[in-house]
PDB file of C-alpha atoms and ligand atoms in Angstrom:
ATOM      1  CA  UNK A   1       4.747 -20.084 -14.584  1.00  0.00           C
ATOM      2  CA  UNK A   2       7.121 -19.551 -11.622  1.00  0.00           C
ATOM      3  CA  UNK A   3       8.294 -16.228 -10.760  1.00  0.00           C
ATOM      4  CA  UNK A   4      11.728 -17.135  -9.515  1.00  0.00           C
ATOM      5  CA  UNK A   5      13.077 -17.023 -13.085  1.00  0.00           C
ATOM      6  CA  UNK A   6      11.488 -14.030 -14.035  1.00  0.00           C
ATOM      7  CA  UNK A   7      12.428 -12.148 -10.867  1.00  0.00           C
ATOM      8  CA  UNK A   8      16.402 -13.471 -11.696  1.00  0.00           C
ATOM      9  CA  UNK A   9      15.989 -12.249 -15.465  1.00  0.00           C
ATOM     10  CA  UNK A  10      15.462  -8.615 -13.975  1.00  0.00           C
ATOM     11  CA  UNK A  11      17.983  -8.911 -11.307  1.00  0.00           C
ATOM     12  CA  UNK A  12      20.855  -9.669 -14.388  1.00  0.00           C
ATOM     13  CA  UNK A  13      18.886  -6.364 -16.175  1.00  0.00           C
ATOM     14  CA  UNK A  14      19.712  -4.299 -12.915  1.00  0.00           C
ATOM     15  CA  UNK A  15      22.625  -5.436 -12.071  1.00  0.00           C
ATOM     16  CA  UNK A  16      24.622  -3.203 -14.556  1.00  0.00           C
ATOM     17  CA  UNK A  17      22.432   0.045 -13.709  1.00  0.00           C
ATOM     18  CA  UNK A  18      23.612  -0.429  -9.872  1.00  0.00           C
ATOM     19  CA  UNK A  19      27.438  -1.010 -11.271  1.00  0.00           C
ATOM     20  CA  UNK A  20      26.729   2.562 -13.279  1.00  0.00           C
ATOM     21  CA  UNK A  21      25.375   3.742  -9.589  1.00  0.00           C
ATOM     22  CA  UNK A  22      28.087   3.135  -7.322  1.00  0.00           C
ATOM     23  CA  UNK A  23      31.145   4.012 -10.046  1.00  0.00           C
ATOM     24  CA  UNK A  24      29.343   7.309  -9.867  1.00  0.00           C
ATOM     25  CA  UNK A  25      29.976   7.094  -5.792  1.00  0.00           C
ATOM     26  CA  UNK A  26      26.389   6.416  -5.026  1.00  0.00           C
ATOM     27  CA  UNK A  27      24.908   2.973  -3.695  1.00  0.00           C
ATOM     28  CA  UNK A  28      21.229   2.498  -3.949  1.00  0.00           C
ATOM     29  CA  UNK A  29      19.197   2.877  -0.155  1.00  0.00           C
ATOM     30  CA  UNK A  30      16.118   1.104   0.599  1.00  0.00           C
ATOM     31  CA  UNK A  31      14.279   2.501   3.983  1.00  0.00           C
ATOM     32  CA  UNK A  32      11.560  -0.189   5.230  1.00  0.00           C
ATOM     33  CA  UNK A  33       9.165   0.706   7.569  1.00  0.00           C
ATOM     34  CA  UNK A  34       7.299  -1.962   9.806  1.00  0.00           C
ATOM     35  CA  UNK A  35       4.393  -1.283  12.233  1.00  0.00           C
ATOM     36  CA  UNK A  36       3.991  -4.110  14.971  1.00  0.00           C
ATOM     37  CA  UNK A  37       4.386  -7.910  14.716  1.00  0.00           C
ATOM     38  CA  UNK A  38       2.684  -9.561  12.288  1.00  0.00           C
ATOM     39  CA  UNK A  39       4.274 -12.084  11.164  1.00  0.00           C
ATOM     40  CA  UNK A  40       3.340 -12.510   7.834  1.00  0.00           C
ATOM     41  CA  UNK A  41       4.230  -8.739   7.553  1.00  0.00           C
ATOM     42  CA  UNK A  42       7.842  -9.660   9.358  1.00  0.00           C
ATOM     43  CA  UNK A  43       8.466 -12.454   6.854  1.00  0.00           C
ATOM     44  CA  UNK A  44       7.502 -10.467   3.878  1.00  0.00           C
ATOM     45  CA  UNK A  45       9.828  -7.592   5.389  1.00  0.00           C
ATOM     46  CA  UNK A  46      12.780 -10.263   5.809  1.00  0.00           C
ATOM     47  CA  UNK A  47      13.168 -11.258   2.476  1.00  0.00           C
ATOM     48  CA  UNK A  48      13.247  -7.920   0.975  1.00  0.00           C
ATOM     49  CA  UNK A  49      15.715  -7.007   3.658  1.00  0.00           C
ATOM     50  CA  UNK A  50      17.788 -10.314   2.592  1.00  0.00           C
ATOM     51  CA  UNK A  51      17.602  -9.806  -1.019  1.00  0.00           C
ATOM     52  CA  UNK A  52      19.162  -6.183  -0.458  1.00  0.00           C
ATOM     53  CA  UNK A  53      21.501  -7.309   1.734  1.00  0.00           C
ATOM     54  CA  UNK A  54      22.373  -9.884  -1.115  1.00  0.00           C
ATOM     55  CA  UNK A  55      22.459  -6.509  -3.689  1.00  0.00           C
ATOM     56  CA  UNK A  56      24.961  -5.264  -1.099  1.00  0.00           C
ATOM     57  CA  UNK A  57      21.877  -2.062  -1.432  1.00  0.00           C
ATOM     58  CA  UNK A  58      22.208   0.162   1.766  1.00  0.00           C
ATOM     59  CA  UNK A  59      19.415   1.202   3.992  1.00  0.00           C
ATOM     60  CA  UNK A  60      17.973   0.636   7.108  1.00  0.00           C
ATOM     61  CA  UNK A  61      14.478  -0.450   8.677  1.00  0.00           C
ATOM     62  CA  UNK A  62      12.415   1.397  11.168  1.00  0.00           C
ATOM     63  CA  UNK A  63      10.551  -1.067  13.570  1.00  0.00           C
ATOM     64  CA  UNK A  64       7.576   0.262  14.925  1.00  0.00           C
ATOM     65  CA  UNK A  65       5.620  -1.305  18.156  1.00  0.00           C
ATOM     66  CA  UNK A  66       2.043  -2.655  17.472  1.00  0.00           C
ATOM     67  CA  UNK A  67       1.020   0.360  19.640  1.00  0.00           C
ATOM     68  CA  UNK A  68       2.623   3.288  17.587  1.00  0.00           C
ATOM     69  CA  UNK A  69       0.760   5.851  16.897  1.00  0.00           C
ATOM     70  CA  UNK A  70      -0.034   7.502  13.420  1.00  0.00           C
ATOM     71  CA  UNK A  71       2.169  10.579  14.054  1.00  0.00           C
ATOM     72  CA  UNK A  72       5.469   7.632  15.241  1.00  0.00           C
ATOM     73  CA  UNK A  73       5.128   6.344  11.409  1.00  0.00           C
ATOM     74  CA  UNK A  74       4.610   9.890   9.713  1.00  0.00           C
ATOM     75  CA  UNK A  75       7.778  11.155  11.599  1.00  0.00           C
ATOM     76  CA  UNK A  76       9.718   7.709   9.720  1.00  0.00           C
ATOM     77  CA  UNK A  77       8.179   8.333   6.784  1.00  0.00           C
ATOM     78  CA  UNK A  78       9.508  12.423   6.797  1.00  0.00           C
ATOM     79  CA  UNK A  79      13.034  10.855   7.739  1.00  0.00           C
ATOM     80  CA  UNK A  80      13.354   8.771   5.101  1.00  0.00           C
ATOM     81  CA  UNK A  81      12.236  11.606   3.541  1.00  0.00           C
ATOM     82  CA  UNK A  82      15.086  13.680   4.150  1.00  0.00           C
ATOM     83  CA  UNK A  83      17.752  11.033   3.845  1.00  0.00           C
ATOM     84  CA  UNK A  84      19.586  11.465   1.026  1.00  0.00           C
ATOM     85  CA  UNK A  85      21.155   7.956   1.048  1.00  0.00           C
ATOM     86  CA  UNK A  86      17.408   6.517   1.000  1.00  0.00           C
ATOM     87  CA  UNK A  87      16.160   6.395  -2.777  1.00  0.00           C
ATOM     88  CA  UNK A  88      12.840   4.261  -2.178  1.00  0.00           C
ATOM     89  CA  UNK A  89      10.952   3.721   0.993  1.00  0.00           C
ATOM     90  CA  UNK A  90       8.318   1.061   1.458  1.00  0.00           C
ATOM     91  CA  UNK A  91       5.794   0.817   4.170  1.00  0.00           C
ATOM     92  CA  UNK A  92       4.719  -2.957   4.904  1.00  0.00           C
ATOM     93  CA  UNK A  93       1.237  -3.597   4.298  1.00  0.00           C
ATOM     94  CA  UNK A  94      -0.910  -4.091   6.356  1.00  0.00           C
ATOM     95  CA  UNK A  95      -0.670  -1.946   9.025  1.00  0.00           C
ATOM     96  CA  UNK A  96      -2.363  -2.461  12.785  1.00  0.00           C
ATOM     97  CA  UNK A  97      -5.932  -1.183  12.123  1.00  0.00           C
ATOM     98  CA  UNK A  98      -5.690   1.992  13.984  1.00  0.00           C
ATOM     99  CA  UNK A  99      -2.895   3.190  11.708  1.00  0.00           C
ATOM    100  CA  UNK A 100      -3.981   5.028   8.773  1.00  0.00           C
ATOM    101  CA  UNK A 101      -1.968   3.825   5.759  1.00  0.00           C
ATOM    102  CA  UNK A 102      -3.466   5.747   2.917  1.00  0.00           C
ATOM    103  CA  UNK A 103      -2.827   9.101   5.089  1.00  0.00           C
ATOM    104  CA  UNK A 104       0.559   7.656   6.108  1.00  0.00           C
ATOM    105  CA  UNK A 105       1.276   7.064   2.284  1.00  0.00           C
ATOM    106  CA  UNK A 106       0.104  10.089   1.226  1.00  0.00           C
ATOM    107  CA  UNK A 107       3.033  11.314   3.373  1.00  0.00           C
ATOM    108  CA  UNK A 108       6.320   9.767   1.128  1.00  0.00           C
ATOM    109  CA  UNK A 109       7.819  11.796  -1.450  1.00  0.00           C
ATOM    110  CA  UNK A 110       6.358  10.176  -4.589  1.00  0.00           C
ATOM    111  CA  UNK A 111       9.715   9.678  -6.023  1.00  0.00           C
ATOM    112  CA  UNK A 112      10.552   7.393  -3.259  1.00  0.00           C
ATOM    113  CA  UNK A 113       7.611   5.091  -3.344  1.00  0.00           C
ATOM    114  CA  UNK A 114       8.954   1.935  -3.310  1.00  0.00           C
ATOM    115  CA  UNK A 115       5.707  -0.002  -4.085  1.00  0.00           C
ATOM    116  CA  UNK A 116       4.404   2.775  -6.018  1.00  0.00           C
ATOM    117  CA  UNK A 117       1.158   3.412  -4.042  1.00  0.00           C
ATOM    118  CA  UNK A 118       1.390   6.538  -3.221  1.00  0.00           C
ATOM    119  CA  UNK A 119      -1.770   8.144  -4.889  1.00  0.00           C
ATOM    120  CA  UNK A 120       0.445  10.860  -7.442  1.00  0.00           C
ATOM    121  CA  UNK A 121       2.213   7.198  -9.104  1.00  0.00           C
ATOM    122  CA  UNK A 122      -1.851   5.821  -9.310  1.00  0.00           C
ATOM    123  CA  UNK A 123      -2.345   9.358 -11.182  1.00  0.00           C
ATOM    124  CA  UNK A 124       0.827   8.927 -13.014  1.00  0.00           C
ATOM    125  CA  UNK A 125       0.035   4.874 -13.912  1.00  0.00           C
ATOM    126  CA  UNK A 126      -3.169   6.249 -14.880  1.00  0.00           C
ATOM    127  CA  UNK A 127      -2.481   8.617 -17.091  1.00  0.00           C
ATOM    128  CA  UNK A 128       0.049   6.649 -18.779  1.00  0.00           C
ATOM    129  CA  UNK A 129       2.848   8.649 -16.752  1.00  0.00           C
ATOM    130  CA  UNK A 130       6.716   7.788 -16.215  1.00  0.00           C
ATOM    131  CA  UNK A 131       6.823   6.840 -12.541  1.00  0.00           C
ATOM    132  CA  UNK A 132       7.468   3.448 -10.011  1.00  0.00           C
ATOM    133  CA  UNK A 133       4.315   1.408 -11.104  1.00  0.00           C
ATOM    134  CA  UNK A 134       2.845  -0.694  -8.165  1.00  0.00           C
ATOM    135  CA  UNK A 135       5.001  -3.930  -7.496  1.00  0.00           C
ATOM    136  CA  UNK A 136       2.214  -6.856  -7.692  1.00  0.00           C
ATOM    137  CA  UNK A 137       0.829  -5.642 -10.701  1.00  0.00           C
ATOM    138  CA  UNK A 138       4.303  -4.872 -12.445  1.00  0.00           C
ATOM    139  CA  UNK A 139       5.414  -8.314 -11.904  1.00  0.00           C
ATOM    140  CA  UNK A 140       2.592  -9.755 -13.292  1.00  0.00           C
ATOM    141  CA  UNK A 141       2.908  -7.624 -16.947  1.00  0.00           C
ATOM    142  CA  UNK A 142       6.259  -8.937 -16.395  1.00  0.00           C
ATOM    143  CA  UNK A 143       5.659 -12.919 -15.546  1.00  0.00           C
ATOM    144  CA  UNK A 144       3.270 -12.847 -18.643  1.00  0.00           C
ATOM    145  CA  UNK A 145       6.121 -11.044 -20.883  1.00  0.00           C
ATOM    146  CA  UNK A 146       8.965 -13.532 -19.699  1.00  0.00           C
ATOM    147  CA  UNK A 147       6.567 -17.003 -20.445  1.00  0.00           C
ATOM    148  CA  UNK A 148       6.123 -15.630 -23.901  1.00  0.00           C
ATOM    149  CA  UNK A 149       1.918 -15.002 -23.225  1.00  0.00           C
ATOM    150  CA  UNK A 150       0.473 -12.609 -26.188  1.00  0.00           C
ATOM    151  CA  UNK A 151      -1.128 -10.034 -23.877  1.00  0.00           C
ATOM    152  CA  UNK A 152      -2.147  -7.418 -26.729  1.00  0.00           C
ATOM    153  CA  UNK A 153      -4.983  -7.567 -28.358  1.00  0.00           C
ATOM    154  CA  UNK A 154      -6.204 -10.454 -26.260  1.00  0.00           C
ATOM    155  CA  UNK A 155      -9.252 -10.267 -23.610  1.00  0.00           C
ATOM    156  CA  UNK A 156      -7.661 -10.607 -19.219  1.00  0.00           C
ATOM    157  CA  UNK A 157     -10.549 -10.846 -17.110  1.00  0.00           C
ATOM    158  CA  UNK A 158      -9.383  -9.436 -13.517  1.00  0.00           C
ATOM    159  CA  UNK A 159     -11.178 -11.195 -10.533  1.00  0.00           C
ATOM    160  CA  UNK A 160     -11.052  -8.379  -8.093  1.00  0.00           C
ATOM    161  CA  UNK A 161     -10.583  -4.360  -7.937  1.00  0.00           C
ATOM    162  CA  UNK A 162      -8.479  -3.574  -4.965  1.00  0.00           C
ATOM    163  CA  UNK A 163      -6.127  -1.052  -4.862  1.00  0.00           C
ATOM    164  CA  UNK A 164      -2.826  -2.794  -4.459  1.00  0.00           C
ATOM    165  CA  UNK A 165      -3.962  -5.366  -7.159  1.00  0.00           C
ATOM    166  CA  UNK A 166      -7.106  -5.595  -9.316  1.00  0.00           C
ATOM    167  CA  UNK A 167      -7.410  -1.761 -10.057  1.00  0.00           C
ATOM    168  CA  UNK A 168      -3.657  -0.849 -11.198  1.00  0.00           C
ATOM    169  CA  UNK A 169      -3.118  -4.145 -12.758  1.00  0.00           C
ATOM    170  CA  UNK A 170      -6.429  -3.198 -14.934  1.00  0.00           C
ATOM    171  CA  UNK A 171      -4.759   0.136 -15.737  1.00  0.00           C
ATOM    172  CA  UNK A 172      -1.598  -1.226 -16.554  1.00  0.00           C
ATOM    173  CA  UNK A 173      -2.393  -4.110 -18.378  1.00  0.00           C
ATOM    174  CA  UNK A 174      -4.787  -1.806 -21.039  1.00  0.00           C
ATOM    175  CA  UNK A 175      -1.470   0.771 -21.166  1.00  0.00           C
ATOM    176  CA  UNK A 176      -0.423   1.339 -24.767  1.00  0.00           C
ATOM    177  CA  UNK A 177       2.559  -0.808 -24.643  1.00  0.00           C
ATOM    178  CA  UNK A 178       3.939  -4.119 -26.045  1.00  0.00           C
ATOM    179  CA  UNK A 179       3.841  -6.147 -22.695  1.00  0.00           C
ATOM    180  CA  UNK A 180      -0.094  -5.164 -22.249  1.00  0.00           C
ATOM    181  CA  UNK A 181      -2.520  -3.728 -25.288  1.00  0.00           C
ATOM    182  CA  UNK A 182      -5.452  -5.497 -23.472  1.00  0.00           C
ATOM    183  CA  UNK A 183      -8.623  -6.019 -23.362  1.00  0.00           C
ATOM    184  CA  UNK A 184      -9.425  -5.782 -19.808  1.00  0.00           C
ATOM    185  CA  UNK A 185     -12.506  -6.810 -18.173  1.00  0.00           C
ATOM    186  CA  UNK A 186     -12.535  -6.391 -14.037  1.00  0.00           C
ATOM    187  CA  UNK A 187     -15.326  -8.305 -12.753  1.00  0.00           C
ATOM    188  CA  UNK A 188     -15.869  -8.166  -8.228  1.00  0.00           C
ATOM    189  CA  UNK A 189     -18.683  -9.043  -5.950  1.00  0.00           C
ATOM    190  CA  UNK A 190     -20.722  -5.916  -7.775  1.00  0.00           C
ATOM    191  CA  UNK A 191     -20.969  -9.012 -11.282  1.00  0.00           C
ATOM    192  CA  UNK A 192     -22.966 -11.929  -9.706  1.00  0.00           C
ATOM    193  CA  UNK A 193     -21.987 -13.812 -13.154  1.00  0.00           C
ATOM    194  CA  UNK A 194     -18.391 -13.368 -12.639  1.00  0.00           C
ATOM    195  CA  UNK A 195     -17.454 -16.842 -13.467  1.00  0.00           C
ATOM    196  CA  UNK A 196     -19.476 -16.232 -16.934  1.00  0.00           C
ATOM    197  CA  UNK A 197     -16.555 -13.466 -17.628  1.00  0.00           C
ATOM    198  CA  UNK A 198     -13.137 -15.862 -16.471  1.00  0.00           C
ATOM    199  CA  UNK A 199     -15.075 -19.083 -18.611  1.00  0.00           C
ATOM    200  CA  UNK A 200     -14.749 -17.221 -22.025  1.00  0.00           C
ATOM    201  CA  UNK A 201     -11.049 -15.409 -21.155  1.00  0.00           C
ATOM    202  CA  UNK A 202      -8.233 -16.617 -22.860  1.00  0.00           C
ATOM    203  CA  UNK A 203      -5.926 -14.838 -19.566  1.00  0.00           C
ATOM    204  CA  UNK A 204      -7.646 -14.715 -16.001  1.00  0.00           C
ATOM    205  CA  UNK A 205      -5.950 -13.195 -13.549  1.00  0.00           C
ATOM    206  CA  UNK A 206      -6.959 -13.654  -9.366  1.00  0.00           C
ATOM    207  CA  UNK A 207      -6.903 -10.833  -7.260  1.00  0.00           C
ATOM    208  CA  UNK A 208      -9.604 -11.105  -4.213  1.00  0.00           C
ATOM    209  CA  UNK A 209      -7.659 -12.557  -1.407  1.00  0.00           C
ATOM    210  CA  UNK A 210     -10.788 -15.620  -0.860  1.00  0.00           C
ATOM    211  CA  UNK A 211      -9.174 -18.857  -0.763  1.00  0.00           C
ATOM    212  CA  UNK A 212      -9.779 -20.727  -3.578  1.00  0.00           C
ATOM    213  CA  UNK A 213     -12.573 -18.883  -5.261  1.00  0.00           C
ATOM    214  CA  UNK A 214     -11.553 -19.314  -8.599  1.00  0.00           C
ATOM    215  CA  UNK A 215     -12.392 -23.019  -9.373  1.00  0.00           C
ATOM    216  CA  UNK A 216     -11.248 -25.357 -12.415  1.00  0.00           C
ATOM    217  CA  UNK A 217     -14.982 -25.293 -14.265  1.00  0.00           C
ATOM    218  CA  UNK A 218     -14.476 -21.642 -14.279  1.00  0.00           C
ATOM    219  CA  UNK A 219     -11.709 -21.399 -16.789  1.00  0.00           C
ATOM    220  CA  UNK A 220     -11.433 -22.395 -20.401  1.00  0.00           C
ATOM    221  CA  UNK A 221      -9.626 -25.143 -21.118  1.00  0.00           C
ATOM    222  CA  UNK A 222      -5.745 -24.362 -21.949  1.00  0.00           C
ATOM    223  CA  UNK A 223      -6.451 -21.038 -19.946  1.00  0.00           C
ATOM    224  CA  UNK A 224      -3.448 -18.741 -18.496  1.00  0.00           C
ATOM    225  CA  UNK A 225      -4.163 -18.426 -15.240  1.00  0.00           C
ATOM    226  CA  UNK A 226      -2.295 -16.265 -12.557  1.00  0.00           C
ATOM    227  CA  UNK A 227      -2.911 -16.182  -8.678  1.00  0.00           C
ATOM    228  CA  UNK A 228      -2.275 -13.186  -7.542  1.00  0.00           C
ATOM    229  CA  UNK A 229      -4.481 -13.113  -4.891  1.00  0.00           C
ATOM    230  CA  UNK A 230      -3.715 -14.788  -1.290  1.00  0.00           C
ATOM    231  CA  UNK A 231      -4.542 -14.676   1.821  1.00  0.00           C
ATOM    232  CA  UNK A 232      -2.896 -16.149   5.074  1.00  0.00           C
ATOM    233  CA  UNK A 233      -4.110 -17.782   8.447  1.00  0.00           C
ATOM    234  CA  UNK A 234      -1.449 -17.766  10.778  1.00  0.00           C
ATOM    235  CA  UNK A 235       1.524 -18.477   8.502  1.00  0.00           C
ATOM    236  CA  UNK A 236      -0.810 -20.891   6.266  1.00  0.00           C
ATOM    237  CA  UNK A 237      -0.848 -19.578   2.650  1.00  0.00           C
ATOM    238  CA  UNK A 238      -4.170 -19.752   1.096  1.00  0.00           C
ATOM    239  CA  UNK A 239      -4.039 -18.622  -2.420  1.00  0.00           C
ATOM    240  CA  UNK A 240      -7.188 -17.940  -4.286  1.00  0.00           C
ATOM    241  CA  UNK A 241      -6.847 -20.519  -7.794  1.00  0.00           C
ATOM    242  CA  UNK A 242      -8.076 -23.908  -6.576  1.00  0.00           C
ATOM    243  CA  UNK A 243      -5.067 -26.414  -7.387  1.00  0.00           C
ATOM    244  CA  UNK A 244      -7.226 -28.324  -9.328  1.00  0.00           C
ATOM    245  CA  UNK A 245      -7.015 -25.489 -11.830  1.00  0.00           C
ATOM    246  CA  UNK A 246      -3.647 -27.051 -13.206  1.00  0.00           C
ATOM    247  CA  UNK A 247      -5.817 -29.808 -14.986  1.00  0.00           C
ATOM    248  CA  UNK A 248      -7.268 -27.008 -17.086  1.00  0.00           C
ATOM    249  CA  UNK A 249      -5.108 -24.594 -17.666  1.00  0.00           C
ATOM    250  CA  UNK A 250      -2.379 -24.127 -20.064  1.00  0.00           C
ATOM    251  CA  UNK A 251      -0.771 -21.748 -18.337  1.00  0.00           C
ATOM    252  CA  UNK A 252      -1.082 -21.481 -14.627  1.00  0.00           C
ATOM    253  CA  UNK A 253       1.398 -19.684 -11.567  1.00  0.00           C
ATOM    254  CA  UNK A 254       2.791 -22.279  -8.917  1.00  0.00           C
ATOM    255  CA  UNK A 255       0.623 -22.390  -5.566  1.00  0.00           C
ATOM    256  CA  UNK A 256       3.691 -21.096  -3.848  1.00  0.00           C
ATOM    257  CA  UNK A 257       6.471 -19.261  -5.718  1.00  0.00           C
ATOM    258  CA  UNK A 258       4.582 -17.599  -8.488  1.00  0.00           C
ATOM    259  CA  UNK A 259       3.699 -13.608  -8.063  1.00  0.00           C
ATOM    260  CA  UNK A 260       5.763 -13.492  -5.447  1.00  0.00           C
ATOM    261  CA  UNK A 261       9.035 -13.412  -6.024  1.00  0.00           C
ATOM    262  CA  UNK A 262       8.244 -11.106  -9.088  1.00  0.00           C
ATOM    263  CA  UNK A 263       6.476  -8.634  -6.745  1.00  0.00           C
ATOM    264  CA  UNK A 264      10.067  -8.623  -4.880  1.00  0.00           C
ATOM    265  CA  UNK A 265      11.970  -7.818  -7.894  1.00  0.00           C
ATOM    266  CA  UNK A 266      10.208  -5.061  -8.859  1.00  0.00           C
ATOM    267  CA  UNK A 267      10.331  -2.975  -5.330  1.00  0.00           C
ATOM    268  CA  UNK A 268      14.695  -3.158  -6.280  1.00  0.00           C
ATOM    269  CA  UNK A 269      13.534  -2.139  -9.678  1.00  0.00           C
ATOM    270  CA  UNK A 270      11.510   0.966  -8.693  1.00  0.00           C
ATOM    271  CA  UNK A 271      14.410   1.484  -6.115  1.00  0.00           C
ATOM    272  CA  UNK A 272      16.939   1.552  -8.730  1.00  0.00           C
ATOM    273  CA  UNK A 273      14.874   3.716 -11.005  1.00  0.00           C
ATOM    274  CA  UNK A 274      14.152   5.949  -8.124  1.00  0.00           C
ATOM    275  CA  UNK A 275      18.133   6.295  -7.424  1.00  0.00           C
ATOM    276  CA  UNK A 276      18.729   6.708 -11.085  1.00  0.00           C
ATOM    277  CA  UNK A 277      16.219   9.900 -11.759  1.00  0.00           C
ATOM    278  CA  UNK A 278      18.004  11.527  -8.119  1.00  0.00           C
ATOM    279  CA  UNK A 279      21.183  11.143  -9.922  1.00  0.00           C
ATOM    280  CA  UNK A 280      20.241  12.293 -13.047  1.00  0.00           C
ATOM    281  CA  UNK A 281      17.888  15.403 -11.615  1.00  0.00           C
TER     282      UNK A 281
HETATM  283  N1  NAP V 301       1.079 -12.330  -4.282  1.00  0.00           N
HETATM  284  C1  NAP V 301       2.003 -11.198  -4.023  1.00  0.00           C
HETATM  285  O1  NAP V 301       2.778 -10.762  -4.154  1.00  0.00           O
HETATM  286  C2  NAP V 301       0.521 -10.250  -3.535  1.00  0.00           C
HETATM  287  C3  NAP V 301       0.791  -8.544  -3.269  1.00  0.00           C
HETATM  288  C4  NAP V 301      -0.670  -7.679  -2.822  1.00  0.00           C
HETATM  289  C5  NAP V 301      -1.692  -8.204  -3.043  1.00  0.00           C
HETATM  290  N2  NAP V 301      -1.938  -9.245  -2.787  1.00  0.00           N
HETATM  291  C6  NAP V 301      -3.143 -10.221  -2.687  1.00  0.00           C
HETATM  292  O2  NAP V 301      -4.075  -9.760  -3.921  1.00  0.00           O
HETATM  293  C7  NAP V 301      -5.080  -9.581  -3.195  1.00  0.00           C
HETATM  294  C8  NAP V 301      -5.858  -8.752  -3.574  1.00  0.00           C
HETATM  295  O3  NAP V 301      -5.824  -7.196  -3.287  1.00  0.00           O
HETATM  296  P1  NAP V 301      -6.363  -5.834  -2.823  1.00  0.00           P
HETATM  297  O4  NAP V 301      -6.184  -5.382  -2.221  1.00  0.00           O
HETATM  298  O5  NAP V 301      -6.028  -5.295  -4.411  1.00  0.00           O
HETATM  299  O6  NAP V 301      -7.784  -6.192  -2.766  1.00  0.00           O
HETATM  300  P2  NAP V 301      -8.636  -5.637  -2.138  1.00  0.00           P
HETATM  301  O7  NAP V 301      -9.396  -4.717  -1.109  1.00  0.00           O
HETATM  302  O8  NAP V 301      -8.822  -7.554  -0.470  1.00  0.00           O
HETATM  303  O9  NAP V 301     -10.169  -6.278  -2.292  1.00  0.00           O
HETATM  304  C9  NAP V 301     -10.539  -7.830  -2.944  1.00  0.00           C
HETATM  305  C10 NAP V 301     -11.261  -7.930  -4.173  1.00  0.00           C
HETATM  306  O10 NAP V 301     -11.484  -8.987  -4.904  1.00  0.00           O
HETATM  307  C11 NAP V 301     -13.645  -8.721  -4.691  1.00  0.00           C
HETATM  308  N3  NAP V 301     -14.024 -10.027  -4.513  1.00  0.00           N
HETATM  309  C12 NAP V 301     -14.168 -10.243  -3.112  1.00  0.00           C
HETATM  310  N4  NAP V 301     -14.628 -11.473  -2.744  1.00  0.00           N
HETATM  311  C13 NAP V 301     -15.245 -11.749  -3.775  1.00  0.00           C
HETATM  312  C14 NAP V 301     -16.321 -12.644  -4.378  1.00  0.00           C
HETATM  313  N5  NAP V 301     -16.627 -13.410  -3.808  1.00  0.00           N
HETATM  314  N6  NAP V 301     -16.520 -12.247  -5.993  1.00  0.00           N
HETATM  315  C15 NAP V 301     -16.380 -11.585  -7.188  1.00  0.00           C
HETATM  316  N7  NAP V 301     -14.912 -10.726  -6.335  1.00  0.00           N
HETATM  317  C16 NAP V 301     -14.692 -10.700  -5.242  1.00  0.00           C
HETATM  318  C17 NAP V 301     -13.793  -7.485  -4.341  1.00  0.00           C
HETATM  319  O11 NAP V 301     -14.671  -7.023  -4.289  1.00  0.00           O
HETATM  320  P3  NAP V 301     -15.702  -5.448  -3.959  1.00  0.00           P
HETATM  321  O12 NAP V 301     -14.624  -4.449  -4.675  1.00  0.00           O
HETATM  322  O13 NAP V 301     -17.125  -5.835  -4.473  1.00  0.00           O
HETATM  323  O14 NAP V 301     -15.865  -5.836  -2.953  1.00  0.00           O
HETATM  324  C18 NAP V 301     -12.588  -6.799  -4.167  1.00  0.00           C
HETATM  325  O15 NAP V 301     -12.582  -5.922  -5.429  1.00  0.00           O
HETATM  326  C19 NAP V 301      -5.212 -10.244  -1.774  1.00  0.00           C
HETATM  327  O16 NAP V 301      -5.289 -11.064  -1.739  1.00  0.00           O
HETATM  328  C20 NAP V 301      -3.759  -9.760  -1.543  1.00  0.00           C
HETATM  329  O17 NAP V 301      -3.015 -10.519  -0.109  1.00  0.00           O
HETATM  330  C21 NAP V 301      -0.582 -10.242  -3.529  1.00  0.00           C
END
């Protein structure tokens, strides 16, 4: 299940919406903030900026130093909040340890939340209300739908309950809608026998950030396996899913180019939706 065709389909769906916005006199604008010089984060931001340029989006980037103060991050966010040309803002995560990412995110206008991670939007998701969805979970929902993997009524076991992936994904896939409606089980370090859960599940999503944690003996033959968790060692990408799972799974995301491209596509879907909301309200 490569992510690129899913992302391409999302961008094709966005094209006429962007054209309509431009015809009405507004080019969607994405603001990005990067604190520090972490190479993986800089790489992620570059991919998103390149895509924004390809799409002809407006926007600007704020690069802050490794030792930027919390107040500098907050000032950049407030500046974007007040900028009518900016529809959505991405604060690249993780930020350096001395920056309180959650506190900074809380300063962002929830309607300009490109990543869908603002507490207000996590609350909207929990309540099934309209709002920007967290990008990686939304990308996984779109990935499963694109490959016509039935999710409704089936068990999905998610390994990890973190706030960027496992937790919001569990809320999303249990929503009452055609591309979700699943029986979701979330396992974590508090569930010592988690392989018993993943082994019985038709769909397993790895969201732990522990390289190679999901091994062939943890899944059933023919299972659908989505690898969301990754860790970087320098520029080396270490996925949660042991590549030997390919021999057992029925459907599986590739080691590289699985969930990542869908995450990027969702960022732009959130940006376009934010532009539409701002112009309709
Ligand atoms: N592909 C993408 O585009 C993309 C985007 C965003 C995030 N991610 C990746 O997604 C992963 C998860 O991120 P996150 O922020 O949501 O989560 P996180 O805060 O890093 O939490 C990891 C989760 O995995 C569980 N876990 C860790 N080791 C485990 C073990 N040995 N056995 C069972 N459970 C274990 C933890 O359990 P406890 O809660 O009990 O500690 C926790 O719930 C990361 O690798 C991140 O890089 C990928």
